[in-house]
PDB file of C-alpha atoms in Angstrom:
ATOM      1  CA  UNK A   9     -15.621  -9.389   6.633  1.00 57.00           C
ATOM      2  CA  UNK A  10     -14.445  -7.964   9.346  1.00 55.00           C
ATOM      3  CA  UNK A  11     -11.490 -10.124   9.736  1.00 57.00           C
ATOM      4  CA  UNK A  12     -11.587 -10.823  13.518  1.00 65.00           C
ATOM      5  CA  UNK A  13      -8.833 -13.671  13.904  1.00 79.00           C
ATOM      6  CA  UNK A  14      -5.657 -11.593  13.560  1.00 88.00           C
ATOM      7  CA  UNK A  15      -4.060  -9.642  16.910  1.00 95.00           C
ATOM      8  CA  UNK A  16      -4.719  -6.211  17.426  1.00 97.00           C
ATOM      9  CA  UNK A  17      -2.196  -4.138  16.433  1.00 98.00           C
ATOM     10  CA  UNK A  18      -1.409  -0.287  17.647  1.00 98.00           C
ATOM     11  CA  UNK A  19      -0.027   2.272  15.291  1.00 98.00           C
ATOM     12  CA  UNK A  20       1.129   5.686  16.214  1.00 98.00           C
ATOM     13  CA  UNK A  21       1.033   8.626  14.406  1.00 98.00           C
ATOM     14  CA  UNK A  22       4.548  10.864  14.806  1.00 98.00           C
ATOM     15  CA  UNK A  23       3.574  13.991  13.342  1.00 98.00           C
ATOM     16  CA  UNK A  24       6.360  15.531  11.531  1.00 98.00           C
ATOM     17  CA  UNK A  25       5.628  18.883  12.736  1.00 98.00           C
ATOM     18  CA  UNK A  26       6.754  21.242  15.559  1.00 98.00           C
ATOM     19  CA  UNK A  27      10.163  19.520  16.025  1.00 98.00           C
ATOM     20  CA  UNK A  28      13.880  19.119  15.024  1.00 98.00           C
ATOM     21  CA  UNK A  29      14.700  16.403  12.804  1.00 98.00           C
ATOM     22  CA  UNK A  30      16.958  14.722  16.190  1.00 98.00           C
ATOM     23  CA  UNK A  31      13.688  14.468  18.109  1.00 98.00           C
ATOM     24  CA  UNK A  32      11.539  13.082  15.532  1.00 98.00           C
ATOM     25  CA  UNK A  33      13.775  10.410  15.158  1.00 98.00           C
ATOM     26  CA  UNK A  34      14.179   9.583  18.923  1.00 98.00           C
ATOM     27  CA  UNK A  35      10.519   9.432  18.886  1.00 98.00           C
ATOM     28  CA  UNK A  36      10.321   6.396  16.375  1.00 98.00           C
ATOM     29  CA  UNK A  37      12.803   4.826  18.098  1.00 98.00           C
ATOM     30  CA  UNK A  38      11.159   4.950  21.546  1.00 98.00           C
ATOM     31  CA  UNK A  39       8.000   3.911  19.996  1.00 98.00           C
ATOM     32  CA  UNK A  40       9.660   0.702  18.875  1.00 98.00           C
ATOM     33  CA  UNK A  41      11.032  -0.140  21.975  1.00 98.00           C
ATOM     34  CA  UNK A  42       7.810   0.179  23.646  1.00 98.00           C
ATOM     35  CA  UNK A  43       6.215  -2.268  21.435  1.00 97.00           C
ATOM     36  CA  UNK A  44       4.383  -0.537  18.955  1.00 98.00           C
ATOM     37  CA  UNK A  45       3.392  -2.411  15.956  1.00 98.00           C
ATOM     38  CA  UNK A  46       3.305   0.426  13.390  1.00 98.00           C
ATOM     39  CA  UNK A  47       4.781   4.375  13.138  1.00 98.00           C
ATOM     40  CA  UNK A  48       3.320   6.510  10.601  1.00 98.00           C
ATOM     41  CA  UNK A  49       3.842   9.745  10.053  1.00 98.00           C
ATOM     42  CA  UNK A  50       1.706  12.289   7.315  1.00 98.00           C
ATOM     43  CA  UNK A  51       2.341  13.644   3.889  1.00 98.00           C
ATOM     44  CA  UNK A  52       1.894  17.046   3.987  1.00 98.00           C
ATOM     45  CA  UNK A  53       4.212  19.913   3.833  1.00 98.00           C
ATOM     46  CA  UNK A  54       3.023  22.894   6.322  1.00 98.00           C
ATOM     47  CA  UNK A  55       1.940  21.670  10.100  1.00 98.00           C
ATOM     48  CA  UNK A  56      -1.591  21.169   9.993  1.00 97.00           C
ATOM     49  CA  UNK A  57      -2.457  22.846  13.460  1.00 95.00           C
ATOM     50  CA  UNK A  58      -0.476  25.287  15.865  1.00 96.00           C
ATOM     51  CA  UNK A  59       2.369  27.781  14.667  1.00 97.00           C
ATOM     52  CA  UNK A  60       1.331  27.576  10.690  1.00 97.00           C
ATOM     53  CA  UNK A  61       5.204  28.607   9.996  1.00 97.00           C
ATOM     54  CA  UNK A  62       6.621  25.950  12.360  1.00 98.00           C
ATOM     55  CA  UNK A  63       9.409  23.474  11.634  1.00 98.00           C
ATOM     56  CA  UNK A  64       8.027  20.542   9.255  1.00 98.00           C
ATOM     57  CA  UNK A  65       9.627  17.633   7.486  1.00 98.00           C
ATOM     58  CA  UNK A  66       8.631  16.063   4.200  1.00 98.00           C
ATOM     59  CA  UNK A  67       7.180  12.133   4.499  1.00 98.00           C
ATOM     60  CA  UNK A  68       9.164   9.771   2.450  1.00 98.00           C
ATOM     61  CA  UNK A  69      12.176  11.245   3.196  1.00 98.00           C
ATOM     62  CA  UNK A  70      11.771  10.024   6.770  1.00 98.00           C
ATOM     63  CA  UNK A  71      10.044   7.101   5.853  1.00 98.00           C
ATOM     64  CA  UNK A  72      13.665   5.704   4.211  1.00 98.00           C
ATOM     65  CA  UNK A  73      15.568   6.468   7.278  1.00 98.00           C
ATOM     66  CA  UNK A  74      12.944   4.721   9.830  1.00 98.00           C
ATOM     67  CA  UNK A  75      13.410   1.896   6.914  1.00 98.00           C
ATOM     68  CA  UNK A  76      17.268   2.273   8.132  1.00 98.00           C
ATOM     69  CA  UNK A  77      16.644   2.816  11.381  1.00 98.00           C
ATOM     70  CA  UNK A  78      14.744   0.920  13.270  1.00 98.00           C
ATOM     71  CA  UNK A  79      14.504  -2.789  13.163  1.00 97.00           C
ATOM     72  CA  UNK A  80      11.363  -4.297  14.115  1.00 97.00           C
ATOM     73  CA  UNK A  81       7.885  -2.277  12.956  1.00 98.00           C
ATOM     74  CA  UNK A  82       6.318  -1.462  10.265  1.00 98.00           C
ATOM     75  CA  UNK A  83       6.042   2.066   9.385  1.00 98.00           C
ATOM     76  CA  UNK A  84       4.340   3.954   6.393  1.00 98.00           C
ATOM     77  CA  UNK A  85       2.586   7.360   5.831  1.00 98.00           C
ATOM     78  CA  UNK A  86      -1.170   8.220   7.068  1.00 98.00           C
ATOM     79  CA  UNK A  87      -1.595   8.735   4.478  1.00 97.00           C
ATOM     80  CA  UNK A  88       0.476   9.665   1.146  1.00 98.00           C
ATOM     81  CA  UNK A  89      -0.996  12.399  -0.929  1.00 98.00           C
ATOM     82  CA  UNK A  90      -1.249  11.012  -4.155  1.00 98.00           C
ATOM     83  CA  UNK A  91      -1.274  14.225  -6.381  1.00 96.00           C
ATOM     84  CA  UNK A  92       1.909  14.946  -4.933  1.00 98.00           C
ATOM     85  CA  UNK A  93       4.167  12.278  -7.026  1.00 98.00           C
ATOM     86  CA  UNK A  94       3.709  10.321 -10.351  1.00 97.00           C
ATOM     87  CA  UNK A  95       1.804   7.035  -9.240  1.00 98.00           C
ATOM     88  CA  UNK A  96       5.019   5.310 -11.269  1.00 98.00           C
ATOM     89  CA  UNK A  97       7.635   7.122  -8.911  1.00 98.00           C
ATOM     90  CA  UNK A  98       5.204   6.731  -5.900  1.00 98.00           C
ATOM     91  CA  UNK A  99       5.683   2.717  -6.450  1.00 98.00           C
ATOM     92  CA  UNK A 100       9.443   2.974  -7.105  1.00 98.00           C
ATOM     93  CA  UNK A 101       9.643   4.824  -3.782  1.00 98.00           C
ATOM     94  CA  UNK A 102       7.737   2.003  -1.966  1.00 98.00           C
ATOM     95  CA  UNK A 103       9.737  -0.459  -3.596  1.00 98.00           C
ATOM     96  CA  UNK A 104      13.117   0.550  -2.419  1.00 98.00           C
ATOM     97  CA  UNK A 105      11.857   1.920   0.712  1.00 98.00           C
ATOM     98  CA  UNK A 106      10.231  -1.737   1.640  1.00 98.00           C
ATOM     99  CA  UNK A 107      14.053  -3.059   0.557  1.00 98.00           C
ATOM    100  CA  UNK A 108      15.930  -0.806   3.034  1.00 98.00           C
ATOM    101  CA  UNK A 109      13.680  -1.849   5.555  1.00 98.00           C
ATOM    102  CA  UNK A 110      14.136  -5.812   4.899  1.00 98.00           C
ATOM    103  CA  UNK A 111      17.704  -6.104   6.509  1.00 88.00           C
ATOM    104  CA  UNK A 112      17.929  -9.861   4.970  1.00 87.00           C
ATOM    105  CA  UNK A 113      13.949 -10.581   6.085  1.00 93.00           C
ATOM    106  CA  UNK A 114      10.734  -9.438   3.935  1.00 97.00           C
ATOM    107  CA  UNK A 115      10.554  -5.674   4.384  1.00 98.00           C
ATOM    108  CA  UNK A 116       7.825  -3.567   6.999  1.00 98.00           C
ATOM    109  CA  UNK A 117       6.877  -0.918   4.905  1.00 98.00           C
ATOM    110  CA  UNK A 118       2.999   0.204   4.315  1.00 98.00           C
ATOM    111  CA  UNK A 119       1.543   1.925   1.750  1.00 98.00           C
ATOM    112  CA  UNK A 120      -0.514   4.200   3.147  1.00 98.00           C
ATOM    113  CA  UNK A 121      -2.184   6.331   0.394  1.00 98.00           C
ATOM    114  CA  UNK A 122      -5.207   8.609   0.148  1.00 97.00           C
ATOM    115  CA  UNK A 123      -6.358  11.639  -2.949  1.00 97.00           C
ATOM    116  CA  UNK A 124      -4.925  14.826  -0.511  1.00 96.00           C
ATOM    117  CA  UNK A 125      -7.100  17.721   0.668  1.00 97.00           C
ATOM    118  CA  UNK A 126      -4.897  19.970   2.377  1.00 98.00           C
ATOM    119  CA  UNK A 127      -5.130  23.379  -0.178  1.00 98.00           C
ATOM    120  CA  UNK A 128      -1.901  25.300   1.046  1.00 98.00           C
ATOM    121  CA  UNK A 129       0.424  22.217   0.256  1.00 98.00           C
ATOM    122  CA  UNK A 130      -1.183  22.259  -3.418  1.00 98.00           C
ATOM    123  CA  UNK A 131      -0.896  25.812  -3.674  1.00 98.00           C
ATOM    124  CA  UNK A 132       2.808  26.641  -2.454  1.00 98.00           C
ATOM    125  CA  UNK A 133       3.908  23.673  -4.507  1.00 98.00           C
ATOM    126  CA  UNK A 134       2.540  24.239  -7.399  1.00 98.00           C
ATOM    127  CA  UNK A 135      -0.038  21.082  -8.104  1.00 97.00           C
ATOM    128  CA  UNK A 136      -3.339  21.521  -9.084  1.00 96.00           C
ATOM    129  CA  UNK A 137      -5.969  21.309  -6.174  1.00 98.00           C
ATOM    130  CA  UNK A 138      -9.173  20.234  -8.369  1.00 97.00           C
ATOM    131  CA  UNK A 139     -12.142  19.092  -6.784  1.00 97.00           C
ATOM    132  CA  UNK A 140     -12.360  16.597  -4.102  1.00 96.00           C
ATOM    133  CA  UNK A 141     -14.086  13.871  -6.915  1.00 97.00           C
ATOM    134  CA  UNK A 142     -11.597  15.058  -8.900  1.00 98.00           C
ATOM    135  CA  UNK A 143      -8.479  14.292  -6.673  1.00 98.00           C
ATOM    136  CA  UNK A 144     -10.339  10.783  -5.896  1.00 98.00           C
ATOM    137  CA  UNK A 145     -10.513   9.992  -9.929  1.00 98.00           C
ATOM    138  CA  UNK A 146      -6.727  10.503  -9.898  1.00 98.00           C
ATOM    139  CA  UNK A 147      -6.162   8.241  -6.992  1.00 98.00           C
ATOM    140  CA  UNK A 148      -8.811   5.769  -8.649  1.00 98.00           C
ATOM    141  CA  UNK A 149      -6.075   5.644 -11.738  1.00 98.00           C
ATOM    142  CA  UNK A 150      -3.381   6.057  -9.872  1.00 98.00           C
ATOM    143  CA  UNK A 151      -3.388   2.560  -7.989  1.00 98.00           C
ATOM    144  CA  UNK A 152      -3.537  -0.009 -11.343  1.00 98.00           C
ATOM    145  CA  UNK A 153      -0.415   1.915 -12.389  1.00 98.00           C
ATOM    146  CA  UNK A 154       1.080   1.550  -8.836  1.00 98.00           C
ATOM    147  CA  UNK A 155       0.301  -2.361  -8.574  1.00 98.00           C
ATOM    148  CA  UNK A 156       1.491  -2.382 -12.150  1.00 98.00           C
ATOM    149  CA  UNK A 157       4.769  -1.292 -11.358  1.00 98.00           C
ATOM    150  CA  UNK A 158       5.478  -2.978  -8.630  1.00 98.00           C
ATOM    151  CA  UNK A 159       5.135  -6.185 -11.094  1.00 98.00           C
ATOM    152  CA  UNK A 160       7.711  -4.827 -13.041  1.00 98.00           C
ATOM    153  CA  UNK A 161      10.275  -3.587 -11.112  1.00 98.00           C
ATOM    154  CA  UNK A 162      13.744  -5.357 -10.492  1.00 98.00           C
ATOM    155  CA  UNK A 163      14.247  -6.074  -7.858  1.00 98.00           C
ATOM    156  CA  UNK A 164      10.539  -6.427  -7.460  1.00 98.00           C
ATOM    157  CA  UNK A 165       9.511  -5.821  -3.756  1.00 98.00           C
ATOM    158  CA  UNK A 166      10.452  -8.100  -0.821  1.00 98.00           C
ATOM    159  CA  UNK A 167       6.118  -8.734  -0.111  1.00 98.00           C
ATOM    160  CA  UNK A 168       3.256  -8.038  -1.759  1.00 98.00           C
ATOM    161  CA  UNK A 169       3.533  -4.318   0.003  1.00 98.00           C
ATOM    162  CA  UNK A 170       0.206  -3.741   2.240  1.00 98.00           C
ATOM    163  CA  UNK A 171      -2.104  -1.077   1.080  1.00 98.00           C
ATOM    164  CA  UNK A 172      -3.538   1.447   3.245  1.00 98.00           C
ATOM    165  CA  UNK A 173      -6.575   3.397   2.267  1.00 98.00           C
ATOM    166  CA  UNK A 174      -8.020   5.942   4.305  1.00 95.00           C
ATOM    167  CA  UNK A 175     -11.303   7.603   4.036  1.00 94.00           C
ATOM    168  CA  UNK A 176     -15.184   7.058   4.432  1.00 94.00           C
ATOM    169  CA  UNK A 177     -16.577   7.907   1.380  1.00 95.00           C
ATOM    170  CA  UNK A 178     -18.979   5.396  -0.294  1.00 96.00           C
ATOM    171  CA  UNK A 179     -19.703   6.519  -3.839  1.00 96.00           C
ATOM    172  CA  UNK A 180     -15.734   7.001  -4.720  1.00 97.00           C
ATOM    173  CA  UNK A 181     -13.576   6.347  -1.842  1.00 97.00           C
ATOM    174  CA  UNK A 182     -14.674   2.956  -0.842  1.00 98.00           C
ATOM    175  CA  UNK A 183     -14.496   1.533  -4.067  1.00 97.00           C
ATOM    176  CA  UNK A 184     -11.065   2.271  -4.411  1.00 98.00           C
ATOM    177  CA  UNK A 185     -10.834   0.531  -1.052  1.00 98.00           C
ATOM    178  CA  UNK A 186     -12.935  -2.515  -2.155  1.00 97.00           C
ATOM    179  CA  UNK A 187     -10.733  -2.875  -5.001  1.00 97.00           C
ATOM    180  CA  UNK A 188      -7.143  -2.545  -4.118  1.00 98.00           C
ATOM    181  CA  UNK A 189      -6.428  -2.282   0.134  1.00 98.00           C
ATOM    182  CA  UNK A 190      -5.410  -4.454   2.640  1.00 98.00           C
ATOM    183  CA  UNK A 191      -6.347  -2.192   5.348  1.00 98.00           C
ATOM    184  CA  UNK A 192      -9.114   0.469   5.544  1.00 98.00           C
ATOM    185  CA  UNK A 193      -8.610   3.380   7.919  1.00 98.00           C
ATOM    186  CA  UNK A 194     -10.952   5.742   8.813  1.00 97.00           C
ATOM    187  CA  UNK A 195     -12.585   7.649  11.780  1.00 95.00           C
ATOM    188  CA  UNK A 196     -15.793   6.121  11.423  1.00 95.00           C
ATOM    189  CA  UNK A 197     -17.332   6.377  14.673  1.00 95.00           C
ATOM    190  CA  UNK A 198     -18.520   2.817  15.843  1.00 95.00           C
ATOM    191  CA  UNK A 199     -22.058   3.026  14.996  1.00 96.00           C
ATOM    192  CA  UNK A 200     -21.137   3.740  11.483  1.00 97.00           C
ATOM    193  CA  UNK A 201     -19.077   1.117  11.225  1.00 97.00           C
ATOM    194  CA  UNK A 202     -21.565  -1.940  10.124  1.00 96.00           C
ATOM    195  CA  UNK A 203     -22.754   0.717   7.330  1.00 97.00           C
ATOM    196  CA  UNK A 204     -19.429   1.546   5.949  1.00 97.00           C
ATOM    197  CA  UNK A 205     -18.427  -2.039   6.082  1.00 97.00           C
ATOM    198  CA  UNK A 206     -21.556  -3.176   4.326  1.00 96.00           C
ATOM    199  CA  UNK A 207     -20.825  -0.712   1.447  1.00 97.00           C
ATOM    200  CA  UNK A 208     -17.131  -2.174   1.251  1.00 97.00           C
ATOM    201  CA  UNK A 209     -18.923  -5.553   0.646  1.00 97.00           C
ATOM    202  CA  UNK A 210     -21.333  -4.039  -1.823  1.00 97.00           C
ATOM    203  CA  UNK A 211     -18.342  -2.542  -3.934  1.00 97.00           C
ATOM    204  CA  UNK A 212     -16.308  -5.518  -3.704  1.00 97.00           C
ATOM    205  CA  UNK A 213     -19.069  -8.020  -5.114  1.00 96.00           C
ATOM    206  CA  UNK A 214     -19.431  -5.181  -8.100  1.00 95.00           C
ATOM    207  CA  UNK A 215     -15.815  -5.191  -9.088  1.00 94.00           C
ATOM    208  CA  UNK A 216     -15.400  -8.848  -8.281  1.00 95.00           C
ATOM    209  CA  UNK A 217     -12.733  -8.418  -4.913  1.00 95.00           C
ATOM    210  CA  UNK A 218     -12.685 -11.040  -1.832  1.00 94.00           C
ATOM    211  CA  UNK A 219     -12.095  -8.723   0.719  1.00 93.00           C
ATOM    212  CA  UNK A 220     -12.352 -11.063   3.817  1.00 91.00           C
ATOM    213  CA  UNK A 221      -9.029 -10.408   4.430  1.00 94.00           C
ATOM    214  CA  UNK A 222      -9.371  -6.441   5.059  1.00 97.00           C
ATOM    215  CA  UNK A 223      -7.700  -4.944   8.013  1.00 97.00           C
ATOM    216  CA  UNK A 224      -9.983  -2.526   9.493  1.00 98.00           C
ATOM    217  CA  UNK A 225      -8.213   0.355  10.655  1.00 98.00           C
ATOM    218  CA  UNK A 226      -9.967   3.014  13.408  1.00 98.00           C
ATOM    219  CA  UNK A 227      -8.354   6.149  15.459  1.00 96.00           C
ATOM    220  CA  UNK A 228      -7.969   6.717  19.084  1.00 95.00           C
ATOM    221  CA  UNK A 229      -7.961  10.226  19.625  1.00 89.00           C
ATOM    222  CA  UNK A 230      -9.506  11.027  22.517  1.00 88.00           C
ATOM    223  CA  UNK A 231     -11.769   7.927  23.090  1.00 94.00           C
ATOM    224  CA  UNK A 232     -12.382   6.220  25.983  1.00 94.00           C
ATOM    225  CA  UNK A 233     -11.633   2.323  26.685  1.00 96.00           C
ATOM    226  CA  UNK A 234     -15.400   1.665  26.363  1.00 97.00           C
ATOM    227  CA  UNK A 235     -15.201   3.063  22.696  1.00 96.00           C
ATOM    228  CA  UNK A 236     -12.475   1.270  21.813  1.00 97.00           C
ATOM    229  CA  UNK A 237     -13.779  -1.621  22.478  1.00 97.00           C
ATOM    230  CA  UNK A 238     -16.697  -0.889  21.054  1.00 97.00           C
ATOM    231  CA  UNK A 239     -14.648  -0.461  17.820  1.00 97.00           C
ATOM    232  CA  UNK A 240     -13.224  -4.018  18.894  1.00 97.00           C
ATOM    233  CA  UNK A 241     -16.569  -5.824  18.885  1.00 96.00           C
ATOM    234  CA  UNK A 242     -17.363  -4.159  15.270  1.00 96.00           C
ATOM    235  CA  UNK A 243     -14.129  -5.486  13.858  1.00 96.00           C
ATOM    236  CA  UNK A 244     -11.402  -3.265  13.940  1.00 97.00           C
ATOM    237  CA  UNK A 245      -8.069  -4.793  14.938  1.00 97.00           C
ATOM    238  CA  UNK A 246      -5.732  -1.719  14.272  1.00 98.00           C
ATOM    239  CA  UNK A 247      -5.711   1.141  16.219  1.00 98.00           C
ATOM    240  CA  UNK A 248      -4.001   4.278  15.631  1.00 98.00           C
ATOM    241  CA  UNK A 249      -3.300   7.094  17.707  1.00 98.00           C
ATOM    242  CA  UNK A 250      -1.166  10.641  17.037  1.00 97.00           C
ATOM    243  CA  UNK A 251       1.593  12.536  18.502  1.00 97.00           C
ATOM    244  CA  UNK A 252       2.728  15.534  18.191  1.00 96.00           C
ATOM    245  CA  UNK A 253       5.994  17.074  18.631  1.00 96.00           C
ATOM    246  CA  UNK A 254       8.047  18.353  20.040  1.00 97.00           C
ATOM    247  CA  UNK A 255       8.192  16.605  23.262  1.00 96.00           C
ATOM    248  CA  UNK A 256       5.846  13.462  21.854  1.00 98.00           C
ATOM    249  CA  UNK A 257       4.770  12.440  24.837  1.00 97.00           C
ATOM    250  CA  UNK A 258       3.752   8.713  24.941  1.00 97.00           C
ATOM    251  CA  UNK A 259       1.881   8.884  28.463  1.00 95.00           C
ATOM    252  CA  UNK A 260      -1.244   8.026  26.349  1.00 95.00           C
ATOM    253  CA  UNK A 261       0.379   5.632  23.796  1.00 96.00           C
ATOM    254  CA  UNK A 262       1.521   3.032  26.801  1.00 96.00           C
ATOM    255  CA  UNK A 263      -2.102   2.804  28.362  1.00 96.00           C
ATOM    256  CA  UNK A 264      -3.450   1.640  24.696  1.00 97.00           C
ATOM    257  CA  UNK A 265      -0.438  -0.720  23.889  1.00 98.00           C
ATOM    258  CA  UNK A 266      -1.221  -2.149  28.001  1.00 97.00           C
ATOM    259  CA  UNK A 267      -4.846  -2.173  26.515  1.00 98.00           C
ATOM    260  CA  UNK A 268      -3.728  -4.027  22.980  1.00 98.00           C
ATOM    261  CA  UNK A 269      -1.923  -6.647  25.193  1.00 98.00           C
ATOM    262  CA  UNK A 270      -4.859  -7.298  27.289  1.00 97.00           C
ATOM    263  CA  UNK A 271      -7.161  -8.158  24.049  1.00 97.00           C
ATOM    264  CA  UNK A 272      -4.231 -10.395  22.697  1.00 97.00           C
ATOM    265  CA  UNK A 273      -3.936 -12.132  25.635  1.00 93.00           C
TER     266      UNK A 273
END
């Protein structure tokens, strides 16, 4: 670990906030004709910055009609809240959701899941906030029952579904990382990044994982070229980066995917 012989890929984040449902939509269309690998969107229920009362649209709602409509990338949430649905459901959901997407092929959706943190979803809704150790414990138990029920559903899923994991922290977090997800996301800045990987390995010897094929998983933001590649050199080969609505302008987005081509090339 890292895995450093697989492409670079280039998520982008459409943030479901800020815009009509028409325009979100356009937007994940547009990113897939420009070549991006992977759209995400969030799971939360109130925009997280700007106009606190703006227009907002729930996650896996939109995550089944991306599955419809587009054709080529993969698309999941960054990340699911998991106190916000039974972990049962949650992997029900993924399971049809990676069928709609499949269109006679293996399906493209992610799992992108992570405990939740944002209080004024828990409290208009109704779910318990806890503690922060608390809300990673429940994600901790959460995941066997997911993986569980993925084993046992008919149909079962088209692909062992990709788990995403986001989050940097080493006593809880990254365990739950070590032990069940394809792909680690986080905004570890770069020199971090040997430490946080080095825990990874630490956890994964303890509850007995191969992890050599982990996707690390890093954000954009507002870095510079010489960051990113930076981020390259540690290991990271995806690469996310966020728009918001409601114009979601991808000015930005096409000088990384130019960028992405160049280090595939």
């Amino acid at each position: 670990m890292p895995l450093l012989d697989t492409p670079v890929r280039l998520g982008v984040q459409i943030q479901p906030q800020h815009a009509n449902y028409t325009q979100i939509r356009d937007a994940v269309l547009r990113a897939e004709d420009l070549g991006v690998d992977i759209a995400f969107n969030w799971d939360h229920f109130y925009p997280l910055y700007g106009d606190p009362e703006g227009e907002h649209f729930e996650s896996w709602t939109l995550l089944a009609a991306w599955a419809e409509q587009t054709e080529r990338i993969e698309f999941g949430a960054l990340v699911n809240c998991n106190s916000y649905r039974n972990a049962d459901l949650q992997a029900d959901m993924a399971r049809t959701i990676d069928h709609i997407s499949a269109k006679g092929g293996e399906g493209r959706f992610i799992f992108g899941t992570g405990s939740g943190w944002f209080e004024r979803d828990y409290e208009e809704y109704g779910y318990e906030f806890g503690t922060a150790g608390s809300r990673l414990n429940d994600l901790a138990d959460a995941m066997p029952r997911i993986e569980a029920r993925w084993a046992k559903l008919n149909p079962a899923p088209t692909r062992h579904i990709p788990v995403l994991i986001g989050g940097g922290g080493e006593r809880k977090t990254l365990k739950i990382v070590a032990r069940h997800a394809d792909i680690w996301h986080s905004f570890t800045p770069v020199e971090n990044l040997a430490h946080k990987l080095g825990v990874i390995e630490k956890w994964a010897d303890e509850v007995g994982r191969d992890t050599s094929n982990l996707i690390i998983s890093n954000e954009l933001g507002k870095k510079e070229t010489a960051e990113a590649d930076a981020l390259f050199d540690g290991g990271v080969r995806l690469f996310t980066i966020g728009v918001g609505g409601p114009d979601y302008d991808f000015t930005e987005l096409e000088r990384w995917i130019a960028w992405r081509d160049a280090k595939n090339s």
